Amino acid sequence: KNEVEQSPQNLTAQEGEFITINCSYSVGISALHWLQQHPGGGIVSLFMLSSGKKKHGRLIATINIQEKHSSLHITASHPRDSAVYICANGTGETSGSRLTFGEGTQLTVNP
Amino acid sequence: NAGVTQTPKFRILKIGQSMTLQCTQDMNHNYMYWYRQDPGMGLKLIYYSVGAGITDKGEVPNGYNVSRSTTEDFPLRLELAAPSQTSVYFCASSTQVMGRKQETQYFGPGTRLLVL
C-alpha cells in the first residue's frame, strides 16, 4: 500500500528561522510533489522532483530515493510562509498518474 | 488564462438532494482529477480522466459520478447527498509530455459542500 507520512504535523517558528518539513513514503516513486495550501484554501504546486534537489527562492526541496525520504526547507522564514505544506507521491508509470497525499504540515511563522 | 475554475464556491445540500460540481480548465490539459479534502486528512482522489470520453475511479468513488465530454470540462455529480460527503472538493488538471511520467497538477479554488 502506498503511504505518505509527513512530520511534524504542526510547526510554529519565529520569523527568520530555518524550517524543515519531512516526508517519508513507502512505495517507489515516479516523482515526489510538494504543494502549498494557503489559509484561504487554494493549493499550488511548489516542486516536483524525482532526484537530487530543487530550489526556488527561499524554498529548497531534496529527495533521497534510497531512503524514500524528502524534505522541504524554508530559509529566512516569513509570516507570509504560514500555510499548510503537503507532500504527495506519484507512482504511476504513465504521465499524469495518480498521487497519494500526506496529511499536510501546518506551518505558522510569527513576526 | 483563468486556469482551473470551479463552481459553486459553497453549497448547502439537504440529505438526498443531488447536485453537480462544475470544473473547467482552459489550459488544454488532457488529465483532470477530482479530490476531496476532509479536516485533518490528506486529499483523496475521487475520479480522474485521461482525456475526453475516458474516466476512471480513484480511491473514494462511491456516491459520485463523472463525465468528460470535452477536454475543458469535468463535472462531478452527487446523486443522493449524504452527511459523509460534507467536504471541500478540489478539481485539478495536468498536461502530458512524451517521455515524462509525472506532471505538475494545477488546482481549482475548491468547492465547500455541507450536507445537512
Short mmCIF file of C-alpha atoms in Angstrom, two decimals:
data_model
loop_
_atom_site.label_atom_id
_atom_site.label_comp_id
_atom_site.label_asym_id
_atom_site.label_seq_id
_atom_site.Cartn_x
_atom_site.Cartn_y
_atom_site.Cartn_z
CA LYS A 1 0.00 0.00 0.00
CA ASN A 2 1.31 3.45 -0.91
CA GLU A 3 1.59 5.55 2.21
CA VAL A 4 2.93 9.05 2.68
CA GLU A 5 3.79 10.38 6.11
CA GLN A 6 4.75 13.93 6.99
CA SER A 7 6.36 15.35 10.08
CA PRO A 8 5.78 17.41 12.01
CA GLN A 9 2.00 17.83 11.80
CA ASN A 10 2.25 21.34 13.22
CA LEU A 11 5.19 23.69 13.30
CA THR A 12 5.49 27.15 14.82
CA ALA A 13 8.54 29.28 14.08
CA GLN A 14 9.78 32.81 14.58
CA GLU A 15 10.39 35.00 11.59
CA GLY A 16 13.85 34.38 10.16
CA GLU A 17 14.17 30.79 11.31
CA PHE A 18 15.23 27.93 9.05
CA ILE A 19 12.40 25.43 8.66
CA THR A 20 12.42 21.78 7.66
CA ILE A 21 9.39 19.63 6.86
CA ASN A 22 9.89 15.92 6.30
CA CYS A 23 8.11 13.41 4.09
CA SER A 24 8.52 9.63 4.03
CA TYR A 25 6.87 7.32 1.55
CA SER A 26 6.53 3.57 1.32
CA VAL A 27 6.42 2.87 -2.43
CA GLY A 28 8.96 3.74 -5.10
CA ILE A 29 8.08 6.91 -6.94
CA SER A 30 7.89 8.42 -10.37
CA ALA A 31 8.02 11.86 -8.76
CA LEU A 32 7.54 13.49 -5.39
CA HIS A 33 5.41 16.62 -5.23
CA TRP A 34 5.40 19.44 -2.68
CA LEU A 35 2.34 21.68 -2.58
CA GLN A 36 1.30 24.69 -0.55
CA GLN A 37 -2.24 25.29 0.66
CA HIS A 38 -2.92 28.91 1.50
CA PRO A 39 -5.01 29.93 4.52
CA GLY A 40 -7.82 30.73 2.08
CA GLY A 41 -7.76 27.14 0.84
CA GLY A 42 -6.10 27.43 -2.57
CA ILE A 43 -3.49 24.81 -3.48
CA VAL A 44 -0.41 25.49 -5.59
CA SER A 45 2.37 23.20 -6.67
CA LEU A 46 5.81 24.17 -5.36
CA PHE A 47 8.06 21.39 -6.61
CA MET A 48 8.04 18.14 -8.48
CA LEU A 49 11.24 16.11 -8.19
CA SER A 50 12.45 12.60 -8.78
CA SER A 51 16.07 13.01 -7.70
CA GLY A 52 18.50 15.42 -6.09
CA LYS A 53 17.47 18.91 -5.13
CA LYS A 54 15.45 21.83 -6.46
CA LYS A 55 15.46 25.46 -5.32
CA HIS A 56 13.02 28.27 -5.87
CA GLY A 57 13.67 31.48 -4.00
CA ARG A 58 13.84 30.66 -0.27
CA LEU A 59 12.40 27.19 -0.77
CA ILE A 60 14.54 24.10 -1.27
CA ALA A 61 13.30 20.55 -1.83
CA THR A 62 15.53 17.50 -1.56
CA ILE A 63 14.91 13.81 -2.09
CA ASN A 64 16.76 10.64 -1.15
CA ILE A 65 15.41 7.83 -3.34
CA GLN A 66 17.20 5.04 -1.47
CA GLU A 67 15.78 6.14 1.88
CA LYS A 68 12.34 7.05 0.40
CA HIS A 69 12.52 10.44 2.07
CA SER A 70 12.10 14.04 1.01
CA SER A 71 12.50 17.33 2.83
CA LEU A 72 11.20 20.82 2.20
CA HIS A 73 13.34 23.62 3.62
CA ILE A 74 12.41 27.27 4.01
CA THR A 75 15.25 29.68 4.64
CA ALA A 76 14.72 33.04 6.39
CA SER A 77 11.07 32.23 7.10
CA HIS A 78 8.48 34.98 6.93
CA PRO A 79 4.90 35.24 8.25
CA ARG A 80 3.65 35.02 4.65
CA ASP A 81 5.06 31.46 4.55
CA SER A 82 2.34 30.44 7.01
CA ALA A 83 0.36 27.75 5.21
CA VAL A 84 -0.18 24.01 5.03
CA TYR A 85 2.58 22.18 3.15
CA ILE A 86 1.60 18.92 1.50
CA CYS A 87 3.78 16.13 0.21
CA ALA A 88 2.45 13.77 -2.47
CA ASN A 89 3.85 10.65 -4.05
CA GLY A 90 3.27 9.86 -7.70
CA THR A 91 3.88 6.24 -8.51
CA GLY A 92 2.32 5.62 -11.89
CA GLU A 93 4.19 4.55 -14.95
CA THR A 94 2.39 6.97 -17.24
CA SER A 95 2.15 10.71 -17.25
CA GLY A 96 -0.48 12.38 -15.14
CA SER A 97 -0.79 9.40 -12.89
CA ARG A 98 -2.40 9.34 -9.53
CA LEU A 99 -0.97 10.96 -6.41
CA THR A 100 -1.09 9.79 -2.82
CA PHE A 101 -1.07 12.72 -0.42
CA GLY A 102 0.27 13.18 3.06
CA GLU A 103 -1.92 14.83 5.67
CA GLY A 104 -0.01 18.09 5.50
CA THR A 105 2.12 20.16 7.87
CA GLN A 106 0.57 23.31 9.29
CA LEU A 107 3.29 25.97 9.45
CA THR A 108 2.83 29.18 11.42
CA VAL A 109 5.55 31.81 11.28
CA ASN A 110 5.24 34.52 13.90
CA PRO A 111 6.66 38.02 13.40
CA ASN B 1 -5.63 32.09 -18.78
CA ALA B 2 -8.11 31.57 -15.97
CA GLY B 3 -6.52 28.18 -15.19
CA VAL B 4 -8.88 25.80 -13.37
CA THR B 5 -12.23 27.23 -12.30
CA GLN B 6 -14.84 25.62 -10.06
CA THR B 7 -18.42 26.49 -9.29
CA PRO B 8 -20.07 26.93 -6.88
CA LYS B 9 -17.70 28.10 -4.15
CA PHE B 10 -20.03 26.98 -1.38
CA ARG B 11 -23.22 24.99 -1.22
CA ILE B 12 -25.52 23.59 1.44
CA LEU B 13 -27.47 20.47 0.49
CA LYS B 14 -30.14 18.53 2.27
CA ILE B 15 -29.73 14.77 2.65
CA GLY B 16 -30.90 13.03 -0.51
CA GLN B 17 -30.59 16.03 -2.79
CA SER B 18 -28.40 15.93 -5.87
CA MET B 19 -26.03 18.45 -7.38
CA THR B 20 -23.25 18.88 -9.91
CA LEU B 21 -19.92 20.47 -9.11
CA GLN B 22 -18.56 22.17 -12.17
CA CYS B 23 -14.88 22.22 -13.20
CA THR B 24 -13.41 23.88 -16.27
CA GLN B 25 -9.82 24.35 -17.38
CA ASP B 26 -8.53 26.48 -20.24
CA MET B 27 -5.00 25.09 -20.47
CA ASN B 28 -5.88 22.29 -22.91
CA HIS B 29 -4.79 19.71 -20.34
CA ASN B 30 -5.84 16.18 -21.10
CA TYR B 31 -5.66 14.92 -17.49
CA MET B 32 -8.24 16.04 -14.95
CA TYR B 33 -8.91 14.96 -11.36
CA TRP B 34 -11.44 15.34 -8.58
CA TYR B 35 -10.28 15.24 -4.96
CA ARG B 36 -11.97 15.65 -1.62
CA GLN B 37 -10.30 17.04 1.45
CA ASP B 38 -11.68 16.28 4.89
CA PRO B 39 -10.42 18.11 8.01
CA GLY B 40 -7.06 16.76 9.15
CA MET B 41 -6.89 14.28 6.28
CA GLY B 42 -4.90 14.18 3.08
CA LEU B 43 -6.52 14.80 -0.27
CA LYS B 44 -8.26 11.71 -1.60
CA LEU B 45 -8.79 11.03 -5.31
CA ILE B 46 -12.44 10.51 -6.26
CA TYR B 47 -12.29 10.16 -10.05
CA TYR B 48 -9.88 11.08 -12.79
CA SER B 49 -9.86 11.37 -16.57
CA VAL B 50 -7.04 10.98 -19.07
CA GLY B 51 -8.96 12.58 -21.92
CA ALA B 52 -12.40 13.33 -23.33
CA GLY B 53 -14.63 10.27 -23.07
CA ILE B 54 -12.31 8.42 -20.65
CA THR B 55 -12.83 8.36 -16.89
CA ASP B 56 -11.75 6.04 -14.10
CA LYS B 57 -12.35 5.57 -10.40
CA GLY B 58 -9.96 6.80 -7.78
CA GLU B 59 -9.66 5.90 -4.13
CA VAL B 60 -13.11 7.05 -2.91
CA PRO B 61 -15.60 6.97 -5.83
CA ASN B 62 -18.73 5.72 -4.03
CA GLY B 63 -21.61 8.18 -4.17
CA TYR B 64 -20.17 10.15 -7.09
CA ASN B 65 -20.28 10.09 -10.87
CA VAL B 66 -18.32 11.96 -13.52
CA SER B 67 -18.35 12.56 -17.24
CA ARG B 68 -15.84 14.09 -19.65
CA SER B 69 -17.50 15.10 -22.91
CA THR B 70 -14.96 17.83 -23.70
CA THR B 71 -11.30 18.48 -22.91
CA GLU B 72 -12.23 21.56 -20.89
CA ASP B 73 -14.99 20.30 -18.59
CA PHE B 74 -15.06 17.61 -15.93
CA PRO B 75 -18.23 17.83 -13.80
CA LEU B 76 -18.69 15.79 -10.63
CA ARG B 77 -22.19 14.59 -9.82
CA LEU B 78 -23.57 13.74 -6.38
CA GLU B 79 -26.82 11.82 -6.80
CA LEU B 80 -28.04 11.30 -3.23
CA ALA B 81 -26.18 13.60 -0.89
CA ALA B 82 -25.19 12.17 2.48
CA PRO B 83 -23.59 13.86 5.51
CA SER B 84 -20.42 11.83 4.84
CA GLN B 85 -20.00 13.85 1.64
CA THR B 86 -19.53 17.07 3.59
CA SER B 87 -16.07 18.11 2.46
CA VAL B 88 -14.05 20.51 0.35
CA TYR B 89 -13.79 19.38 -3.26
CA PHE B 90 -10.88 20.27 -5.49
CA CYS B 91 -10.60 19.83 -9.21
CA ALA B 92 -7.15 19.69 -10.80
CA SER B 93 -5.63 19.25 -14.23
CA SER B 94 -2.28 18.37 -15.75
CA THR B 95 -0.79 18.02 -19.17
CA GLN B 96 1.09 15.11 -20.69
CA VAL B 97 4.63 15.36 -22.01
CA MET B 98 6.04 12.49 -24.02
CA GLY B 99 8.60 10.55 -22.01
CA ARG B 100 7.78 12.14 -18.65
CA LYS B 101 5.98 10.08 -16.04
CA GLN B 102 4.68 12.91 -13.89
CA GLU B 103 3.50 16.44 -14.45
CA THR B 104 2.58 19.35 -12.20
CA GLN B 105 -1.08 19.45 -11.23
CA TYR B 106 -2.96 22.75 -11.27
CA PHE B 107 -5.75 23.09 -8.76
CA GLY B 108 -9.02 24.95 -8.79
CA PRO B 109 -10.06 27.10 -5.80
CA GLY B 110 -12.29 24.41 -4.32
CA THR B 111 -15.98 23.95 -3.55
CA ARG B 112 -17.06 23.73 0.07
CA LEU B 113 -20.05 21.41 0.44
CA LEU B 114 -22.14 20.98 3.56
CA VAL B 115 -24.76 18.23 3.66
CA LEU B 116 -27.34 18.54 6.43
#
